[in-house]
PDB file of C-alpha atoms in Angstrom:
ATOM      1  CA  UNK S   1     -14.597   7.216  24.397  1.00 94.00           C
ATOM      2  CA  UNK S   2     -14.352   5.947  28.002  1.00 90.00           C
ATOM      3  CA  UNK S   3     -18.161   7.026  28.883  1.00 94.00           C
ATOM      4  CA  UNK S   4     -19.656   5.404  25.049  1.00 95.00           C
ATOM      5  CA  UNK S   5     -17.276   2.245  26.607  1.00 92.00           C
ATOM      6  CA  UNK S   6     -18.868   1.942  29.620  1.00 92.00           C
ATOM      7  CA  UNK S   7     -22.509   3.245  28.585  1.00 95.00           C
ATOM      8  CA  UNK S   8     -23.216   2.344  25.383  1.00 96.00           C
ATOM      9  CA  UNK S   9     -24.249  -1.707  25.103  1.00 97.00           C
ATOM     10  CA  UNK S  10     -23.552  -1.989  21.376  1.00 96.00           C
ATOM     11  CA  UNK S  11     -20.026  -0.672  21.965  1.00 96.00           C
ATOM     12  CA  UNK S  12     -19.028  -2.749  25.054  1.00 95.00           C
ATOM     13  CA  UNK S  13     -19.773  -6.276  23.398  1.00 96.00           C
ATOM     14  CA  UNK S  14     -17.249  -4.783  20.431  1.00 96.00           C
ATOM     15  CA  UNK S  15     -13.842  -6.583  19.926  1.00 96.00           C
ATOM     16  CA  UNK S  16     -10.648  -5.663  18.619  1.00 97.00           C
ATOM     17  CA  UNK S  17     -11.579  -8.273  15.309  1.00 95.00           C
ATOM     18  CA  UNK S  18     -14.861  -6.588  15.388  1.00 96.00           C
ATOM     19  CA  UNK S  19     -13.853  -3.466  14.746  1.00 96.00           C
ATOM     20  CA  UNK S  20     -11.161  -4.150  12.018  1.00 93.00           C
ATOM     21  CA  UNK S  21     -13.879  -3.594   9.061  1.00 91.00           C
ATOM     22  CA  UNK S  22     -14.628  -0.025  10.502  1.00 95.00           C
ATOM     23  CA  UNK S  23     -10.816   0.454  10.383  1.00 94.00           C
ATOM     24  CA  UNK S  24     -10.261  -0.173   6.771  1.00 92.00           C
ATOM     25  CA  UNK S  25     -13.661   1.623   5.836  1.00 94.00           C
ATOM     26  CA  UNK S  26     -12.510   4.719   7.804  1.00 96.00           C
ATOM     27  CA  UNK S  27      -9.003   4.835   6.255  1.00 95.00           C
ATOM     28  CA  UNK S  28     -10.164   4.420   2.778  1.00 94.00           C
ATOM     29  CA  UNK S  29     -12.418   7.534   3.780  1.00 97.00           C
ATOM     30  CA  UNK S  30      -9.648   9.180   5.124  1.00 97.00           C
ATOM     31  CA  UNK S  31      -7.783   8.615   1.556  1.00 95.00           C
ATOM     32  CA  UNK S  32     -10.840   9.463  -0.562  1.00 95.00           C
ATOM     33  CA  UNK S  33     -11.031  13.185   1.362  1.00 97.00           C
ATOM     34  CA  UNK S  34      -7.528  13.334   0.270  1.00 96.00           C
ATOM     35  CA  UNK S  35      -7.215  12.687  -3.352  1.00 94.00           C
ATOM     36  CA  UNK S  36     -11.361  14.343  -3.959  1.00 93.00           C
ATOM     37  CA  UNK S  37     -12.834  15.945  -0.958  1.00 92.00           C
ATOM     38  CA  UNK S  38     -12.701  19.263   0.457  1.00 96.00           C
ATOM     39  CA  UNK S  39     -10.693  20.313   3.774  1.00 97.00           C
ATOM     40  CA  UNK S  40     -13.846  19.542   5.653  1.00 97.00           C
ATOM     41  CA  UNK S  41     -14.488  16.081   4.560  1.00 97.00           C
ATOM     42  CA  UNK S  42     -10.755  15.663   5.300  1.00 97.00           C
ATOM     43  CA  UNK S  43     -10.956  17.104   9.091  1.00 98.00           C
ATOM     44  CA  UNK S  44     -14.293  14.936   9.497  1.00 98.00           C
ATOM     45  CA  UNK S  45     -12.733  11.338   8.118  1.00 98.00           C
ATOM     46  CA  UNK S  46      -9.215  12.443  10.062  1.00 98.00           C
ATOM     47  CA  UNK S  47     -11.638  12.383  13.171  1.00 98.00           C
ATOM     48  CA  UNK S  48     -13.242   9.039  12.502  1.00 98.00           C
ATOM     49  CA  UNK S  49     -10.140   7.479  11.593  1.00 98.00           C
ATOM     50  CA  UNK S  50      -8.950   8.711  15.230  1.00 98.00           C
ATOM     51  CA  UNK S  51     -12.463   7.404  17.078  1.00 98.00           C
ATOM     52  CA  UNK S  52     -10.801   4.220  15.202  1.00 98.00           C
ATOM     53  CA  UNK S  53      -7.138   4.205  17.587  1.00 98.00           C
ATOM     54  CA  UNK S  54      -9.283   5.449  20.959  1.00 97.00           C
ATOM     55  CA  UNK S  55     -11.780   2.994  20.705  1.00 97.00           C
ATOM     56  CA  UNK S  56      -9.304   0.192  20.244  1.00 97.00           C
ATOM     57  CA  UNK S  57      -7.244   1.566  23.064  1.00 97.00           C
ATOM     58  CA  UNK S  58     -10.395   1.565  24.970  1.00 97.00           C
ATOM     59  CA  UNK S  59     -10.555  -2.246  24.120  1.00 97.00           C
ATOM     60  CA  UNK S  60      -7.179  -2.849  25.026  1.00 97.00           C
ATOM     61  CA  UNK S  61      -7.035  -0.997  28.529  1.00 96.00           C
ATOM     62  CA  UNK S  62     -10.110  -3.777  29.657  1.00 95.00           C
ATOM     63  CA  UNK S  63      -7.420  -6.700  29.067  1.00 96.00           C
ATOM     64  CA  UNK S  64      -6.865  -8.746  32.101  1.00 96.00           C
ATOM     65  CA  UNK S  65      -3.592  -9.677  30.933  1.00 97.00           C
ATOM     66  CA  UNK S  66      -2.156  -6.843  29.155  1.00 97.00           C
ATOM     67  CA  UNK S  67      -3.481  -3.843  29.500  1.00 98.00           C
ATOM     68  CA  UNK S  68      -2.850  -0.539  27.819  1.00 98.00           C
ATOM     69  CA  UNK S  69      -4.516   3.007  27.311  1.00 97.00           C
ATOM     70  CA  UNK S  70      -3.841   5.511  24.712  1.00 97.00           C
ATOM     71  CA  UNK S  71      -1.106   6.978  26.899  1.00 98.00           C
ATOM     72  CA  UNK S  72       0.886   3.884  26.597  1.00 98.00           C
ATOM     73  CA  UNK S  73      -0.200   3.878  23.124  1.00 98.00           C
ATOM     74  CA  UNK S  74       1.039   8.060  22.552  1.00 97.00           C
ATOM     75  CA  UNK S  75       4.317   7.478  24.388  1.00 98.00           C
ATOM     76  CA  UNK S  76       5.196   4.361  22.418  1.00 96.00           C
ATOM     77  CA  UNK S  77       4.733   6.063  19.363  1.00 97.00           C
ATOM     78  CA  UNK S  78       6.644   9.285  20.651  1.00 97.00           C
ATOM     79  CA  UNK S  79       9.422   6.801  21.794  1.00 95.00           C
ATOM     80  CA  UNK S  80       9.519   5.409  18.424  1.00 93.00           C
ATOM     81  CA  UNK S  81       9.587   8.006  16.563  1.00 94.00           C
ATOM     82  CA  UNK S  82      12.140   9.870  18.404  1.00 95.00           C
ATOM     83  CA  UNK S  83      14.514   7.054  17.380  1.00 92.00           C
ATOM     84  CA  UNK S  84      13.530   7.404  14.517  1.00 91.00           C
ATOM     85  CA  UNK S  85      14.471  11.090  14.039  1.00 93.00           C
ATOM     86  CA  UNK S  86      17.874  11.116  15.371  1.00 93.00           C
ATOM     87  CA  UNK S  87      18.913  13.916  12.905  1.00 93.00           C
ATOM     88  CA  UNK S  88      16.180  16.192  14.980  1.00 94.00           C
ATOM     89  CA  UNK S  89      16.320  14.449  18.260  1.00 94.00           C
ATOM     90  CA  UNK S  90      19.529  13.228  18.673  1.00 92.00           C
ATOM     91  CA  UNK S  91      22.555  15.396  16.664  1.00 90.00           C
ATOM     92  CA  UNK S  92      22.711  13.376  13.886  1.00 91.00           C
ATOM     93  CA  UNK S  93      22.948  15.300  10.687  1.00 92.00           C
ATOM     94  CA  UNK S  94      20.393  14.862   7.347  1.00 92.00           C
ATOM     95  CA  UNK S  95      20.107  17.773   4.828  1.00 93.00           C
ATOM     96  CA  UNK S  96      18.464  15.657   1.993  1.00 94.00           C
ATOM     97  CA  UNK S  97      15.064  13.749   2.225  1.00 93.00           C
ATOM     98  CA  UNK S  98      17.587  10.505   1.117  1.00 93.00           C
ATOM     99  CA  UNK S  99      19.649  11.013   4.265  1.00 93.00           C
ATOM    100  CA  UNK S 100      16.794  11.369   6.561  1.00 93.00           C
ATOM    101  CA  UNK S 101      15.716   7.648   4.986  1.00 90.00           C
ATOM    102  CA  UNK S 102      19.018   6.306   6.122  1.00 90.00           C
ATOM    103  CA  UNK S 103      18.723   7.099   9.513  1.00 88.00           C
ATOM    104  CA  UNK S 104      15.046   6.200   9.754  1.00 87.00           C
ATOM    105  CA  UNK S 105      15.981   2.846   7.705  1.00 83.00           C
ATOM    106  CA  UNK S 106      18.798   2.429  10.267  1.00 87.00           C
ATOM    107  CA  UNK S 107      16.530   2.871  13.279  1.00 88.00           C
ATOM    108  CA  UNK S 108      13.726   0.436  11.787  1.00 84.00           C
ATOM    109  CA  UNK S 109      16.423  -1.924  11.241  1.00 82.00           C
ATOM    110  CA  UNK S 110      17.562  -2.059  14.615  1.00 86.00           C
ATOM    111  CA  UNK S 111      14.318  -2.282  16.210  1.00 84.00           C
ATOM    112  CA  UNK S 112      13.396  -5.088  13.594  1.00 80.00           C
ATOM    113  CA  UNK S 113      16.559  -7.475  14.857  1.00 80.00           C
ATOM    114  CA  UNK S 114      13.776 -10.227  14.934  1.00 76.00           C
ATOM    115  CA  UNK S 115      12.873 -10.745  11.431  1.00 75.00           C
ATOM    116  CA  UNK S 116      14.260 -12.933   9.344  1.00 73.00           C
ATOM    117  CA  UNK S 117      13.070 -11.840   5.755  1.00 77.00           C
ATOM    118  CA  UNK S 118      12.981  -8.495   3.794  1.00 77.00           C
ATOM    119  CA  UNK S 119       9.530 -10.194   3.538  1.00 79.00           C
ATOM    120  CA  UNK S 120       8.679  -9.952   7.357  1.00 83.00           C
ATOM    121  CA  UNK S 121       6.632  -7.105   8.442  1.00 83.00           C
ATOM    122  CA  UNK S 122       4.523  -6.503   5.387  1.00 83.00           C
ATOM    123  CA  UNK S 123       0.891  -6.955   6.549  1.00 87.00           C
ATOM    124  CA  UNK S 124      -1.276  -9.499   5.080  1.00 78.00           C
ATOM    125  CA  UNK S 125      -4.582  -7.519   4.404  1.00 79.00           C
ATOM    126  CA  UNK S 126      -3.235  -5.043   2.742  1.00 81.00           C
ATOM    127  CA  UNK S 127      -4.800  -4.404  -0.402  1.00 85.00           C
ATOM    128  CA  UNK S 128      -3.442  -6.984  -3.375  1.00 79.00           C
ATOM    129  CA  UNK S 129      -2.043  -4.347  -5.508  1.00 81.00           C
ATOM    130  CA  UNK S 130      -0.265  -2.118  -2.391  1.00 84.00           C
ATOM    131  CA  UNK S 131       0.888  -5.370  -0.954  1.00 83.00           C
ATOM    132  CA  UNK S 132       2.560  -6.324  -4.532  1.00 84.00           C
ATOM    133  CA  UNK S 133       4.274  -3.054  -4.611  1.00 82.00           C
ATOM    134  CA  UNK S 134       5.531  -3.542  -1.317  1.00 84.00           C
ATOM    135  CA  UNK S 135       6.450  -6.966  -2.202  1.00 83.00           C
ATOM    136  CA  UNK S 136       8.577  -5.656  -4.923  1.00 85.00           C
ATOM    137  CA  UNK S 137      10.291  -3.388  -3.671  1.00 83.00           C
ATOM    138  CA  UNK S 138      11.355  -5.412  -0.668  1.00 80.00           C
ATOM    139  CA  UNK S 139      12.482  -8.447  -3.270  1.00 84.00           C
ATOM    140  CA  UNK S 140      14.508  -5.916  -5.507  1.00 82.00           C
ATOM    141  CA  UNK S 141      16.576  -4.737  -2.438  1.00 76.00           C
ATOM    142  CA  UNK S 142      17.714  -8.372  -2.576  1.00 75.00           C
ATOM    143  CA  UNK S 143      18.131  -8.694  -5.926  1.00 77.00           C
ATOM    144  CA  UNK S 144      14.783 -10.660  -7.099  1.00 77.00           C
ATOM    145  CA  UNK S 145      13.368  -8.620 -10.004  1.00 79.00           C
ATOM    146  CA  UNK S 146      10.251  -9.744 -11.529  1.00 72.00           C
ATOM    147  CA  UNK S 147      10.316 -10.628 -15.713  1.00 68.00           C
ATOM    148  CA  UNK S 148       8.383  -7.464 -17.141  1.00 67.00           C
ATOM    149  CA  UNK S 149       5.729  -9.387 -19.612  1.00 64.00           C
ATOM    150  CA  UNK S 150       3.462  -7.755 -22.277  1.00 66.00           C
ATOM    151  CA  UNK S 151       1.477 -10.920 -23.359  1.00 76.00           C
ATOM    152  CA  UNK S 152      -1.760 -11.075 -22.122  1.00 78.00           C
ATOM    153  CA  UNK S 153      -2.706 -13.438 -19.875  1.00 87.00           C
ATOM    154  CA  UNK S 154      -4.512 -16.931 -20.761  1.00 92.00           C
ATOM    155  CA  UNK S 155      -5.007 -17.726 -17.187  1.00 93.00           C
ATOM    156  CA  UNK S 156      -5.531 -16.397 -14.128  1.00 91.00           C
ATOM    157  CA  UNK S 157      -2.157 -17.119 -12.620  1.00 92.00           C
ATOM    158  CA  UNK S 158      -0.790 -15.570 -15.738  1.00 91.00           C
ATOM    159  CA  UNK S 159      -3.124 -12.438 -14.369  1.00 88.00           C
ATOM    160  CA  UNK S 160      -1.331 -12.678 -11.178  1.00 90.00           C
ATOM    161  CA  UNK S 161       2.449 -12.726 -13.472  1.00 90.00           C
ATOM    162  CA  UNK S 162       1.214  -9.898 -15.239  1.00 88.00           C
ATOM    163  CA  UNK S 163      -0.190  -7.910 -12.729  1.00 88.00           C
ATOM    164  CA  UNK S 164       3.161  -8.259 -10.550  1.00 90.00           C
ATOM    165  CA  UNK S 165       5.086  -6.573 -13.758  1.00 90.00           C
ATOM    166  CA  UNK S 166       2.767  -3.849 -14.253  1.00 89.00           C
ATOM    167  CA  UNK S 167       3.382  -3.046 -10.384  1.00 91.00           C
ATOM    168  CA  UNK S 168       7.166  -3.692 -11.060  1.00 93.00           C
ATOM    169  CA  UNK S 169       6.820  -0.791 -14.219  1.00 92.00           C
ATOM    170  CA  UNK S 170       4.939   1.241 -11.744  1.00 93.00           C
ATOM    171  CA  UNK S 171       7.969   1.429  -9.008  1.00 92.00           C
ATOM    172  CA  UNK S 172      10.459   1.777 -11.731  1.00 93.00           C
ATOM    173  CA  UNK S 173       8.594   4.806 -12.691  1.00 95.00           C
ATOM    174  CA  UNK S 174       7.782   6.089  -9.526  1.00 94.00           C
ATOM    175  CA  UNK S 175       4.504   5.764 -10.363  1.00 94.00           C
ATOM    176  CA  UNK S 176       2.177   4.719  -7.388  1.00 90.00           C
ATOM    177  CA  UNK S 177       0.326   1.661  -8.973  1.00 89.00           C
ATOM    178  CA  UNK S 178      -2.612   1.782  -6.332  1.00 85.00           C
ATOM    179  CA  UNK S 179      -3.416   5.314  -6.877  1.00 86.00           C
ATOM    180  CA  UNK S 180      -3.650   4.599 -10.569  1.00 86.00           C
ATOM    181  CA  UNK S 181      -6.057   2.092 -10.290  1.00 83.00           C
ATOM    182  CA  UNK S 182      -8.074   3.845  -7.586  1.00 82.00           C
ATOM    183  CA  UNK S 183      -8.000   7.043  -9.695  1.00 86.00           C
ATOM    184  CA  UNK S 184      -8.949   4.986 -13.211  1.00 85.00           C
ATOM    185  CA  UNK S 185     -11.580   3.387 -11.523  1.00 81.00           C
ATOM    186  CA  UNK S 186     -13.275   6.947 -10.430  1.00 84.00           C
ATOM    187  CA  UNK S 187     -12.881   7.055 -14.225  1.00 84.00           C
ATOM    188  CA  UNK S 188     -14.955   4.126 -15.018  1.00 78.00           C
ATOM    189  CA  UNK S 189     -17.391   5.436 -12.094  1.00 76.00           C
ATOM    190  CA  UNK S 190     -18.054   8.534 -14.128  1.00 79.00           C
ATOM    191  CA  UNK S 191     -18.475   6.774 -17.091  1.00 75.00           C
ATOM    192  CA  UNK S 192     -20.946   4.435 -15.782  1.00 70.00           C
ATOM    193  CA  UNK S 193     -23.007   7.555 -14.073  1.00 71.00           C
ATOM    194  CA  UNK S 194     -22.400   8.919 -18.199  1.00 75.00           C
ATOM    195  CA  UNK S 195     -24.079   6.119 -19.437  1.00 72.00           C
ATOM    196  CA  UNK S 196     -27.011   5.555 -17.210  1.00 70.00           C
ATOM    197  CA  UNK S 197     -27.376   9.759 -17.244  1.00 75.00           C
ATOM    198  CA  UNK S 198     -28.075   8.948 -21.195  1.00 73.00           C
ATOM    199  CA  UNK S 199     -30.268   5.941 -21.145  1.00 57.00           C
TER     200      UNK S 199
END
């Protein structure tokens, strides 16, 4: 990564904004590998998806002001994530999968002192539906549960109502609403290759 930095001049004019379209590309690749491709096309995507963190490391060690590699990148992660584990790092005890949440949940909570809002801390440009999800679960741990509604919509903010129960149903389920779309829509793709196959 360091000698394509230095050597390549496509890749030294690239920015951290710049390369945010490759991100999302390469981790939608990374999830298509998983849910349809074969243990090679997952190894292959895993590997772009990591050019993804070293070349914005890369980026982010040439800051004037605040400078980091992927050292400082590794050992903040290790850091965290020893916190986070304090029923393998620390003596702490968790022998169910819900007691290992309430330590991590504790952990996050303490490193998250700043926020204000269960709302805080759920990115922006993550897709609409996996956002919503988010969205709901953070507003039912406060007690704001969205009206389930089986009208269909005359509007397009009565989409958006709608849409927000469906993804409501989903997580009372524990059904994972973006997967279901994503995996409908490979659906429709076959259907469409069906049709054009026949015409």
């Amino acid at each position: 990564m360091r000698q394509v930095r230095e050597r390549c001049v496509w890749s030294q004019r690239i920015t951290h904004r710049d390369l945010v379209p490759y991100l999302i590309e390469e981790s939608h690749e990374v999830i298509d590998a998983v849910e349809s491709g074969t243990r090679d096309d997952l190894r292959e995507e895993l590997g772009d998806l990591l050019w993804q963190v070293l070349f914005h490391a890369a980026i982010a060690a040439q800051d004037p002001d605040d400078p980091f590699d992927i050292d400082d990148v590794a050992e903040t992660l290790t850091e965290k994530m020893v916190r986070r584990h304090p029923h393998v790092f620390a003596g702490e005890v968790a022998t169910t999968p819900e007691e290992v949440l309430v330590h991590w949940n504790a952990a996050k909570a303490a490193e998250k002192r700043a926020r204000t809002s269960v709302l805080d801390g759920v990115p922006r440009q993550m897709p609409a539906v996996a956002r919503a999800q988010k969205l709901v679960g953070r507003a039912a741990g406060v007690g704001v549960t969205p009206v389930a509604s089986v009208d269909a919509p005359a509007s397009e903010a009565e989409l958006g109502e709608a849409l927000l129960s469906l993804v409501a149903a989903a997580r009372a389920e524990g059904w994972d609403a973006e997967r279901a779309l994503r995996e409908r829509l490979r659906m429709l793709e076959d259907e469409v290759r069906a049709a054009e196959a026949e015409s």
